[in-house]
Every structure is written in structure tokens, then in C-alpha cells.
Amino acid sequence: MYILGSLLVLILSFCIFILIGFIQYSLFVPDDYVLWVFKYPYSRYIIVIVFYLFLVFFYFFYKENREKDPVTKKRKKFWTGFIILNIIGFYIIFTSVTVVTDHKIIDHSFLHPQGREYEFEEIVKIETGVRGNRYYFPFTHNRGDFYYKIELMDGKIIDLNDEASGYEDEDDHPTFVLNKLDARLVEMGVTKVSSMDNFDYTTESLDRMYTDQIKSILERK
């Protein structure tokens, strides 16, 4: 039962992740997009959903062994709060999307689900590099992860390479798209801070075609 329950939870979690991505794409991504991002750290909240599924499984598994107390007001308040928190959590997850088109950036959030639009001219800084050999908390980032952060005029910072999605072939892969976008932004005169430190770590998990694109981005001034 433990093994079957764990497998069921993993399968359901994967299905939920796919469903969330499909809903986000359907609601927020226009036809003329070139890249869309499920923003960090909200993209990692899927792990919280997995934890909830484990709790639900063990709740029902041990139900027959639990003391059959009548439903109390205290328990009703607990479940009411639990449901409300889950609704808020799912709302935050669903609306944590940034879309890049040929002309603008649309940033959706729980405060602005309709999305706030930014022109490329409102990008004030680019910071890009590769994460090094340091300790990271579970389900955050790994050594060798390439990041491409843009800072907008209102101070908002978005990593356009974190959980980037929506490509159908190699030319639409986020790394290729970011290379083209970077060339355009650098030509526009956007301030850029980049570092080749830790670049070698990218070769541990990526093919040459992708590391070449990353190298091109990091070396472009």
C-alpha cells in the first residue's frame, strides 16, 4: 500500500503539473509569444501539492484506525482554513506567468492577473551567468543552471530562463530565443552584467548546441 500510494501520488502530481501548464498557456499566452515563463519561486509550489497529496493518502489510509470522534467546530474551522489557503495557493500558482512577445513583456501575478505590459525600452538591466558550486535548498536551483534575469523600470526582476516553456523545436528552445533577445537588447543599449564563471558546469547536463548559445550570450557585451 505504501508503494502503490507513493506511485499514485507521483502520477497525480505529474498530471497536476501538466494541467497547470495547460491552463496557464490557455489563459495567458497569446499567439504571438516567443517565450513564456512559469515564474520562480511559485513554480516550485508544485512540491507543496505533492506534500498535500501524501497527506490525503495517509489520511484515508489510516482513517479506519483513527478514533471516530464527532466533527467538532474546531475541526470544521481547520478544514475551512485549509481549503481557503489551498484556493489562494492555486491562484498564486496559476497567475505566476511572464510572457515575452516580439514587442513587449507581459507579467502576470496574483495582484495583476490581467498582466502588466512592459516595452523592451523599460528593461533597465540584464544580469546573466551560471550558478556555481554552492549549497542550494532542495527544489530551488542546481549547480550549472543558466540564468538570465531582467530588471524592469519598476524594480521587478524576472529570470527568463527559469521554467521557460512553450517551444516546439530546437529553434524555439528558450536558450535560442534568449540569444536572439539578448542581441536585440544589447543593441538597444541595455546595461548588461554577465560572467563566464562556472560556464564549464553547463557541459555536465547540456548538449553542445545549447552551451554554445549560452556562451554567446555570456560573451556578448
XYZ file of N, CA and C in Angstrom:
663
model
N 0.820 -1.213 0.000
C 0.000 0.000 0.000
C 0.850 1.259 0.000
N 1.953 1.222 0.769
C 2.829 2.396 0.799
C 3.399 2.666 -0.596
N 3.879 1.594 -1.257
C 4.494 1.751 -2.578
C 3.459 2.209 -3.601
N 2.292 1.555 -3.609
C 1.241 1.927 -4.547
C 0.754 3.357 -4.301
N 0.614 3.706 -3.031
C 0.195 5.062 -2.696
C 1.202 6.097 -3.160
N 2.482 5.815 -2.973
C 3.532 6.747 -3.393
C 3.544 6.902 -4.912
N 3.390 5.785 -5.636
C 3.354 5.851 -7.098
C 2.146 6.649 -7.580
N 1.010 6.446 -6.928
C -0.192 7.172 -7.295
C -0.011 8.670 -7.080
N 0.613 9.031 -5.973
C 0.855 10.441 -5.680
C 1.769 11.064 -6.734
N 2.819 10.348 -7.141
C 3.740 10.866 -8.146
C 3.042 11.046 -9.486
N 2.217 10.075 -9.859
C 1.490 10.165 -11.125
C 0.513 11.341 -11.099
N -0.232 11.482 -10.005
C -1.171 12.586 -9.879
C -0.456 13.934 -9.894
N 0.710 14.002 -9.241
C 1.477 15.247 -9.198
C 1.924 15.651 -10.599
N 2.383 14.665 -11.368
C 2.805 14.941 -12.745
C 1.620 15.437 -13.570
N 0.473 14.801 -13.397
C -0.729 15.211 -14.125
C -1.157 16.629 -13.737
N -1.052 16.945 -12.441
C -1.404 18.289 -11.980
C -0.467 19.326 -12.586
N 0.826 19.021 -12.647
C 1.799 19.942 -13.228
C 1.465 20.207 -14.697
N 1.138 19.144 -15.452
C 0.769 19.289 -16.859
C -0.506 20.111 -16.986
N -1.478 19.843 -16.117
C -2.745 20.565 -16.158
C -2.554 22.049 -15.884
N -1.729 22.373 -14.883
C -1.463 23.778 -14.558
C -0.822 24.483 -15.749
N 0.166 23.826 -16.372
C 0.816 24.410 -17.539
C -0.161 24.641 -18.683
N -1.061 23.685 -18.897
C -2.050 23.822 -19.967
C -2.995 24.986 -19.696
N -3.447 25.113 -18.447
C -4.355 26.201 -18.084
C -3.655 27.551 -18.226
N -2.404 27.632 -17.747
C -1.649 28.880 -17.879
C -1.495 29.274 -19.351
N -1.134 28.287 -20.162
C -0.954 28.556 -21.591
C -2.255 29.029 -22.231
N -3.352 28.378 -21.882
C -4.653 28.710 -22.467
C -5.127 30.100 -22.054
N -4.865 30.493 -20.810
C -5.385 31.745 -20.277
C -4.496 32.954 -20.586
N -3.171 32.762 -20.541
C -2.279 33.915 -20.520
C -1.355 34.072 -21.731
N -1.189 33.029 -22.536
C -0.177 33.085 -23.595
C -0.822 33.424 -24.935
N -0.487 34.583 -25.522
C -1.054 34.976 -26.817
C -0.396 34.210 -27.962
N -0.994 34.308 -29.130
C -0.486 33.563 -30.292
C 0.883 34.056 -30.745
N 1.194 35.328 -30.491
C 2.448 35.889 -30.999
C 3.594 35.805 -29.980
N 3.484 34.918 -28.999
C 4.541 34.814 -27.994
C 5.801 34.200 -28.598
N 6.952 34.499 -28.008
C 8.208 33.836 -28.369
C 8.752 33.027 -27.196
N 8.271 33.361 -25.983
C 8.739 32.667 -24.777
C 7.759 32.949 -23.647
N 7.469 31.906 -22.833
C 6.687 32.177 -21.626
C 7.300 31.416 -20.471
N 7.200 32.020 -19.293
C 7.922 31.532 -18.121
C 6.964 31.320 -16.947
N 7.053 30.161 -16.334
C 6.359 29.865 -15.083
C 7.303 30.334 -13.983
N 6.994 31.461 -13.351
C 7.963 32.187 -12.538
C 8.367 31.455 -11.246
N 9.644 31.604 -10.928
C 10.200 31.128 -9.661
C 9.918 32.193 -8.591
N 9.612 31.855 -7.329
C 9.620 30.504 -6.759
C 8.278 29.784 -6.830
N 7.271 30.434 -7.476
C 5.933 29.846 -7.472
C 5.891 28.529 -8.232
N 6.788 28.358 -9.201
C 6.831 27.100 -9.940
C 7.203 25.932 -9.039
N 7.874 26.222 -7.918
C 8.269 25.151 -7.002
C 7.152 24.783 -6.030
N 6.060 25.544 -6.041
C 4.940 25.235 -5.148
C 4.262 23.924 -5.516
N 4.585 23.403 -6.709
C 4.068 22.087 -7.075
C 4.478 21.055 -6.041
N 5.667 21.248 -5.449
C 6.139 20.333 -4.419
C 5.203 20.344 -3.220
N 4.637 21.514 -2.924
C 3.677 21.598 -1.824
C 2.437 20.770 -2.136
N 2.027 20.791 -3.420
C 0.880 19.986 -3.824
C 1.171 18.505 -3.614
N 2.396 18.082 -3.959
C 2.787 16.688 -3.737
C 2.670 16.332 -2.262
N 3.120 17.244 -1.412
C 3.046 17.008 0.028
C 1.592 16.859 0.483
N 0.718 17.709 -0.054
C -0.702 17.614 0.279
C -1.269 16.261 -0.138
N -0.868 15.789 -1.329
C -1.384 14.509 -1.803
C -0.944 13.365 -0.900
N 0.286 13.440 -0.413
C 0.746 12.442 0.547
C -0.117 12.484 1.811
N -0.409 13.683 2.289
C -1.230 13.825 3.487
C -2.619 13.227 3.275
N -3.202 13.521 2.113
C -4.538 12.985 1.826
C -4.516 11.471 1.776
N -3.473 10.917 1.143
C -3.362 9.461 1.045
C -3.282 8.823 2.425
N -2.391 9.331 3.260
C -2.231 8.728 4.584
C -3.442 8.999 5.480
N -4.126 10.109 5.212
C -5.338 10.415 5.981
C -6.380 9.321 5.770
N -6.624 8.975 4.502
C -7.622 7.953 4.219
C -7.109 6.546 4.528
N -5.799 6.340 4.397
C -5.238 5.021 4.680
C -5.396 4.660 6.150
N -5.235 5.654 6.999
C -5.341 5.403 8.443
C -6.715 5.760 9.002
N -7.662 6.068 8.121
C -8.959 6.531 8.582
C -9.650 5.504 9.472
N -9.576 4.247 9.064
C -10.274 3.221 9.828
C -9.633 2.951 11.178
N -8.375 3.392 11.356
C -7.688 3.175 12.620
C -7.776 4.380 13.552
N -8.331 5.487 13.010
C -8.419 6.670 13.838
C -9.620 6.600 14.752
N -9.531 7.297 15.815
C -10.653 7.370 16.743
C -11.785 8.136 16.085
N -12.973 7.585 16.083
C -14.107 8.170 15.384
C -14.787 9.216 16.258
N -14.175 10.387 16.304
C -14.755 11.487 17.056
C -15.796 12.195 16.199
N -16.817 12.761 16.802
C -17.759 13.565 16.020
C -17.068 14.817 15.492
N -17.579 15.331 14.388
C -16.995 16.533 13.800
C -17.258 17.722 14.716
N -16.206 18.363 15.143
C -16.318 19.481 16.067
C -16.169 20.799 15.313
N -16.556 21.887 15.994
C -16.404 23.213 15.390
C -14.940 23.512 15.103
N -14.068 23.031 15.993
C -12.641 23.269 15.811
C -12.144 22.598 14.538
N -12.616 21.370 14.309
C -12.194 20.655 13.100
C -12.774 21.316 11.854
N -14.014 21.800 11.937
C -14.608 22.493 10.805
C -13.812 23.744 10.445
N -13.389 24.493 11.465
C -12.588 25.696 11.219
C -11.250 25.334 10.563
N -10.677 24.218 11.023
C -9.391 23.785 10.453
C -9.541 23.494 8.967
N -10.564 22.713 8.597
C -10.744 22.349 7.193
C -11.155 23.550 6.351
N -11.910 24.464 6.930
C -12.268 25.682 6.205
C -11.020 26.505 5.887
N -10.157 26.678 6.899
C -8.900 27.392 6.687
C -8.004 26.686 5.692
N -7.972 25.351 5.769
C -7.148 24.544 4.864
C -7.592 24.748 3.414
N -8.897 24.710 3.174
C -9.436 24.875 1.824
C -9.165 26.290 1.297
N -9.360 27.302 2.145
C -9.121 28.684 1.728
C -7.657 28.894 1.352
N -6.750 28.371 2.164
C -5.319 28.505 1.874
C -4.959 27.827 0.562
N -5.577 26.667 0.286
C -5.302 25.971 -0.968
C -5.818 26.758 -2.170
N -6.981 27.362 -2.023
C -7.520 28.171 -3.123
C -6.596 29.345 -3.415
N -6.129 30.013 -2.359
C -5.199 31.125 -2.535
C -3.896 30.649 -3.172
N -3.393 29.499 -2.690
C -2.153 28.952 -3.232
C -2.254 28.631 -4.708
N -3.353 27.975 -5.108
C -3.536 27.652 -6.519
C -3.679 28.922 -7.358
N -4.341 29.921 -6.816
C -4.500 31.186 -7.538
C -3.135 31.829 -7.793
N -2.277 31.828 -6.771
C -0.935 32.390 -6.922
C -0.150 31.622 -7.973
N -0.247 30.290 -7.932
C 0.483 29.454 -8.891
C 0.012 29.727 -10.314
N -1.292 29.710 -10.540
C -1.838 29.873 -11.881
C -1.474 31.217 -12.504
N -1.395 32.261 -11.694
C -1.174 33.607 -12.235
C 0.301 34.001 -12.301
N 1.205 33.118 -11.937
C 2.638 33.450 -11.914
C 3.283 33.141 -13.268
N 2.942 33.945 -14.242
C 3.383 33.711 -15.618
C 3.907 35.011 -16.224
N 5.022 34.912 -16.926
C 5.540 36.036 -17.707
C 5.638 35.609 -19.166
N 5.155 36.451 -20.066
C 5.158 36.155 -21.498
C 5.989 37.199 -22.232
N 6.831 36.733 -23.139
C 7.630 37.626 -23.981
C 7.142 37.489 -25.421
N 6.816 38.615 -26.048
C 6.461 38.633 -27.473
C 7.548 39.392 -28.223
N 7.333 39.622 -29.498
C 8.324 40.362 -30.292
C 8.397 41.829 -29.903
N 7.373 42.310 -29.203
C 7.301 43.751 -28.946
C 7.233 44.131 -27.473
N 6.882 43.199 -26.609
C 6.680 43.575 -25.215
C 6.803 42.380 -24.279
N 6.769 42.699 -22.986
C 6.773 41.686 -21.930
C 5.482 41.854 -21.137
N 4.786 40.756 -20.921
C 3.533 40.778 -20.154
C 3.748 39.965 -18.882
N 3.676 40.643 -17.757
C 3.934 39.982 -16.480
C 2.632 39.821 -15.697
N 2.217 38.572 -15.510
C 1.014 38.265 -14.737
C 1.418 37.921 -13.303
N 0.564 38.285 -12.359
C 0.822 37.975 -10.954
C -0.503 37.915 -10.219
N -0.461 37.512 -8.952
C -1.706 37.414 -8.195
C -2.337 38.787 -7.948
N -1.524 39.844 -7.960
C -2.058 41.201 -7.818
C -2.532 41.759 -9.149
N -1.933 41.295 -10.245
C -2.293 41.768 -11.582
C -2.490 40.562 -12.502
N -3.565 39.797 -12.289
C -3.783 38.604 -13.114
C -3.980 38.930 -14.587
N -4.463 40.111 -14.890
C -4.668 40.517 -16.275
C -3.348 40.811 -16.971
N -2.298 41.017 -16.170
C -0.973 41.230 -16.729
C -0.594 42.698 -16.846
N 0.651 43.008 -16.505
C 1.190 44.358 -16.703
C 2.143 44.311 -17.891
N 1.947 45.225 -18.810
C 2.738 45.219 -20.035
C 3.926 46.178 -19.917
N 5.072 45.697 -20.411
C 6.298 46.500 -20.416
C 6.883 46.485 -21.831
N 7.270 47.640 -22.298
C 8.012 47.716 -23.552
C 9.464 47.308 -23.288
N 10.154 46.875 -24.324
C 11.558 46.500 -24.165
C 12.393 47.674 -23.659
N 11.973 48.883 -23.992
C 12.687 50.074 -23.532
C 12.616 50.243 -22.018
N 11.694 49.535 -21.355
C 11.563 49.615 -19.902
C 12.449 48.603 -19.169
N 13.245 47.846 -19.921
C 14.236 46.958 -19.304
C 15.477 47.790 -19.007
N 15.857 47.891 -17.748
C 16.960 48.771 -17.372
C 18.262 48.008 -17.137
N 18.183 46.683 -16.953
C 19.406 45.942 -16.668
C 19.221 44.455 -16.986
N 20.294 43.839 -17.425
C 20.347 42.390 -17.643
C 21.453 41.826 -16.764
N 21.155 40.750 -16.082
C 22.179 40.039 -15.307
C 22.114 38.564 -15.697
N 23.220 38.032 -16.170
C 23.220 36.654 -16.655
C 24.505 35.931 -16.267
N 24.401 34.630 -16.087
C 25.547 33.821 -15.693
C 25.128 32.387 -15.431
N 26.012 31.649 -14.783
C 25.779 30.236 -14.468
C 25.991 30.034 -12.979
N 25.060 29.352 -12.350
C 25.154 29.117 -10.907
C 26.305 28.170 -10.605
N 27.035 28.491 -9.522
C 28.252 27.762 -9.200
C 28.076 26.655 -8.179
N 29.205 26.236 -7.642
C 29.242 25.112 -6.720
C 29.028 25.624 -5.300
N 27.776 25.693 -4.894
C 27.420 26.155 -3.559
C 26.210 25.363 -3.101
N 25.819 25.573 -1.854
C 24.667 24.837 -1.329
C 23.375 25.526 -1.727
N 22.462 24.745 -2.256
C 21.139 25.242 -2.584
C 20.103 24.418 -1.824
N 19.044 25.067 -1.405
C 17.972 24.347 -0.743
C 17.304 23.405 -1.736
N 16.732 22.305 -1.239
C 16.048 21.374 -2.146
C 14.967 22.075 -2.960
N 14.839 21.656 -4.234
C 13.812 22.160 -5.151
C 14.001 23.645 -5.481
N 15.217 24.162 -5.363
C 15.453 25.545 -5.763
C 16.247 25.547 -7.072
N 17.566 25.696 -7.003
C 18.392 25.696 -8.206
C 19.554 24.713 -8.035
N 20.215 24.430 -9.145
C 21.329 23.485 -9.123
C 22.584 24.119 -9.694
N 23.700 23.516 -9.373
C 24.964 23.939 -9.973
C 24.886 23.735 -11.484
N 25.310 24.742 -12.224
C 25.278 24.658 -13.678
C 24.029 25.234 -14.310
N 23.081 25.700 -13.492
C 21.868 26.313 -14.044
C 22.200 27.682 -14.634
N 21.805 27.886 -15.861
C 21.984 29.175 -16.531
C 20.829 30.101 -16.162
N 21.138 31.333 -15.819
C 20.082 32.287 -15.500
C 20.212 33.523 -16.386
N 19.069 34.118 -16.683
C 19.020 35.338 -17.488
C 17.958 36.241 -16.878
N 18.400 37.147 -16.013
C 17.483 37.999 -15.265
C 17.412 39.384 -15.903
N 16.189 39.859 -16.022
C 15.987 41.231 -16.491
C 15.377 42.047 -15.352
N 15.827 43.278 -15.228
C 15.250 44.194 -14.244
C 14.446 45.250 -14.981
N 13.200 45.410 -14.594
C 12.313 46.366 -15.240
C 12.339 47.716 -14.524
N 11.764 48.707 -15.142
C 11.853 50.069 -14.639
C 11.251 50.230 -13.246
N 10.255 49.394 -12.909
C 9.628 49.496 -11.589
C 10.328 48.653 -10.529
N 11.504 48.083 -10.878
C 12.281 47.302 -9.918
C 12.020 45.809 -9.955
N 11.033 45.347 -10.707
C 10.724 43.921 -10.798
C 11.840 43.185 -11.523
N 12.241 42.017 -10.992
C 13.290 41.203 -11.594
C 12.696 39.848 -11.972
N 12.925 39.429 -13.211
C 12.376 38.173 -13.715
C 13.485 37.364 -14.375
N 13.590 36.095 -14.005
C 14.535 35.183 -14.648
C 13.827 34.541 -15.833
N 14.212 34.914 -17.036
C 13.546 34.423 -18.238
C 13.964 33.011 -18.613
N 14.906 32.439 -17.891
C 15.316 31.068 -18.204
C 14.861 30.082 -17.138
N 14.053 30.522 -16.198
C 13.606 29.632 -15.130
C 12.241 29.054 -15.483
N 12.162 27.728 -15.705
C 10.915 27.070 -16.100
C 10.322 27.693 -17.359
N 11.199 28.029 -18.307
C 10.723 28.555 -19.581
C 10.062 27.431 -20.374
N 8.985 27.753 -21.076
C 8.201 26.714 -21.740
C 7.685 27.195 -23.078
N 7.026 26.264 -23.762
C 6.254 26.619 -24.930
C 6.961 26.454 -26.267
N 8.087 25.735 -26.343
C 8.771 25.594 -27.608
C 8.438 24.244 -28.251
N 8.483 24.209 -29.584
C 8.128 23.002 -30.316
C 9.319 22.367 -31.026
N 10.356 23.127 -31.318
C 11.538 22.562 -31.968
C 12.773 23.288 -31.454
N 13.944 22.902 -31.971
C 15.207 23.435 -31.465
C 15.292 24.950 -31.605
N 14.828 25.483 -32.742
C 14.935 26.926 -32.964
C 14.081 27.726 -31.987
N 13.068 27.074 -31.387
C 12.204 27.753 -30.420
C 12.617 27.474 -28.980
N 13.683 26.720 -28.803
C 14.153 26.404 -27.446
C 14.501 27.715 -26.728
N 14.166 27.811 -25.430
C 14.407 29.065 -24.696
C 15.823 29.610 -24.839
N 16.824 28.744 -24.873
C 18.204 29.219 -24.992
C 18.437 29.937 -26.312
N 17.870 29.412 -27.402
C 17.999 30.057 -28.705
C 17.229 31.374 -28.737
N 16.033 31.367 -28.159
C 15.222 32.579 -28.108
C 15.921 33.662 -27.296
N 16.489 33.276 -26.151
C 17.175 34.244 -25.294
C 18.413 34.813 -25.985
N 19.089 34.013 -26.791
C 20.261 34.509 -27.513
C 19.855 35.610 -28.490
N 18.741 35.406 -29.186
C 18.258 36.427 -30.114
C 17.775 37.664 -29.361
N 17.052 37.434 -28.261
C 16.555 38.555 -27.466
C 17.709 39.347 -26.868
N 18.741 38.651 -26.395
C 19.893 39.324 -25.799
C 20.593 40.212 -26.805
N 20.761 39.707 -28.029
C 21.412 40.510 -29.071
C 20.621 41.791 -29.328
N 19.323 41.675 -29.321
C 18.465 42.837 -29.559
C 18.564 43.841 -28.414
N 18.538 43.358 -27.172
C 18.583 44.263 -26.022
C 19.947 44.944 -25.895
N 21.018 44.197 -26.165
C 22.363 44.789 -26.112
C 22.502 45.868 -27.178
N 21.953 45.618 -28.351
C 21.995 46.605 -29.430
C 21.216 47.860 -29.047
N 20.175 47.685 -28.218
C 19.382 48.826 -27.754
C 20.111 49.619 -26.670
N 21.210 49.069 -26.144
C 21.987 49.777 -25.140
C 21.607 49.458 -23.707
N 20.871 48.359 -23.474
C 20.504 47.982 -22.112
C 21.754 47.561 -21.341
N 21.901 48.057 -20.121
C 23.042 47.703 -19.282
C 23.048 46.201 -19.020
N 24.217 45.576 -19.201
C 24.313 44.128 -19.054
C 25.494 43.756 -18.178
N 25.235 42.871 -17.212
C 26.289 42.320 -16.355
C 26.302 40.806 -16.574
N 27.413 40.288 -17.078
C 27.494 38.860 -17.352
C 28.823 38.315 -16.849
N 28.860 37.019 -16.634
C 30.066 36.377 -16.121
C 30.212 34.992 -16.733
N 31.440 34.665 -17.138
C 31.742 33.334 -17.663
C 32.118 32.362 -16.546
N 32.132 32.829 -15.299
C 32.418 31.939 -14.173
C 31.413 30.788 -14.152
N 31.894 29.612 -13.902
C 31.069 28.402 -13.776
C 30.481 27.923 -15.093
N 30.904 28.518 -16.213
C 30.346 28.093 -17.502
C 30.573 26.605 -17.759
N 31.724 26.087 -17.335
C 32.039 24.682 -17.577
C 31.004 23.735 -16.971
N 30.304 24.187 -15.946
C 29.299 23.327 -15.325
C 28.128 23.042 -16.262
N 27.883 23.932 -17.239
C 26.759 23.706 -18.151
C 26.974 22.468 -19.013
N 28.241 22.115 -19.250
C 28.535 20.960 -20.107
C 28.201 19.638 -19.415
N 27.947 19.675 -18.122
C 27.623 18.445 -17.405
C 26.209 17.952 -17.703
N 25.325 18.863 -18.153
C 23.932 18.459 -18.349
C 23.340 18.901 -19.684
N 24.086 19.719 -20.455
C 23.544 20.239 -21.706
C 24.385 19.828 -22.903
N 23.746 19.694 -24.057
C 24.459 19.388 -25.294
C 25.208 20.618 -25.788
N 26.135 20.363 -26.711
C 26.990 21.429 -27.231
C 26.173 22.553 -27.880
N 25.084 22.197 -28.578
C 24.303 23.224 -29.272
C 23.732 24.258 -28.298
N 23.425 23.808 -27.075
C 22.866 24.724 -26.087
C 23.961 25.495 -25.344
N 25.057 24.830 -25.031
C 26.149 25.535 -24.341
C 26.776 26.597 -25.239
N 26.775 26.354 -26.553
C 27.280 27.370 -27.481
C 26.407 28.624 -27.443
N 25.099 28.431 -27.337
C 24.179 29.567 -27.247
C 24.397 30.341 -25.944
N 24.574 29.601 -24.856
C 24.812 30.243 -23.559
C 26.125 31.023 -23.585
N 27.144 30.420 -24.158
C 28.443 31.093 -24.251
C 28.325 32.379 -25.060
N 27.563 32.331 -26.143
C 27.371 33.522 -26.965
C 26.702 34.642 -26.158
N 25.721 34.267 -25.345
C 25.037 35.265 -24.509
C 25.987 35.860 -23.481
N 26.764 35.020 -22.833
C 27.641 35.483 -21.760
C 28.782 36.344 -22.275
N 29.236 36.082 -23.496
C 30.366 36.838 -24.035
C 29.940 38.127 -24.742
N 28.662 38.237 -25.020
C 28.186 39.433 -25.734
C 28.157 40.641 -24.799
N 28.746 41.730 -25.246
C 28.808 42.963 -24.425
C 28.072 44.094 -25.128
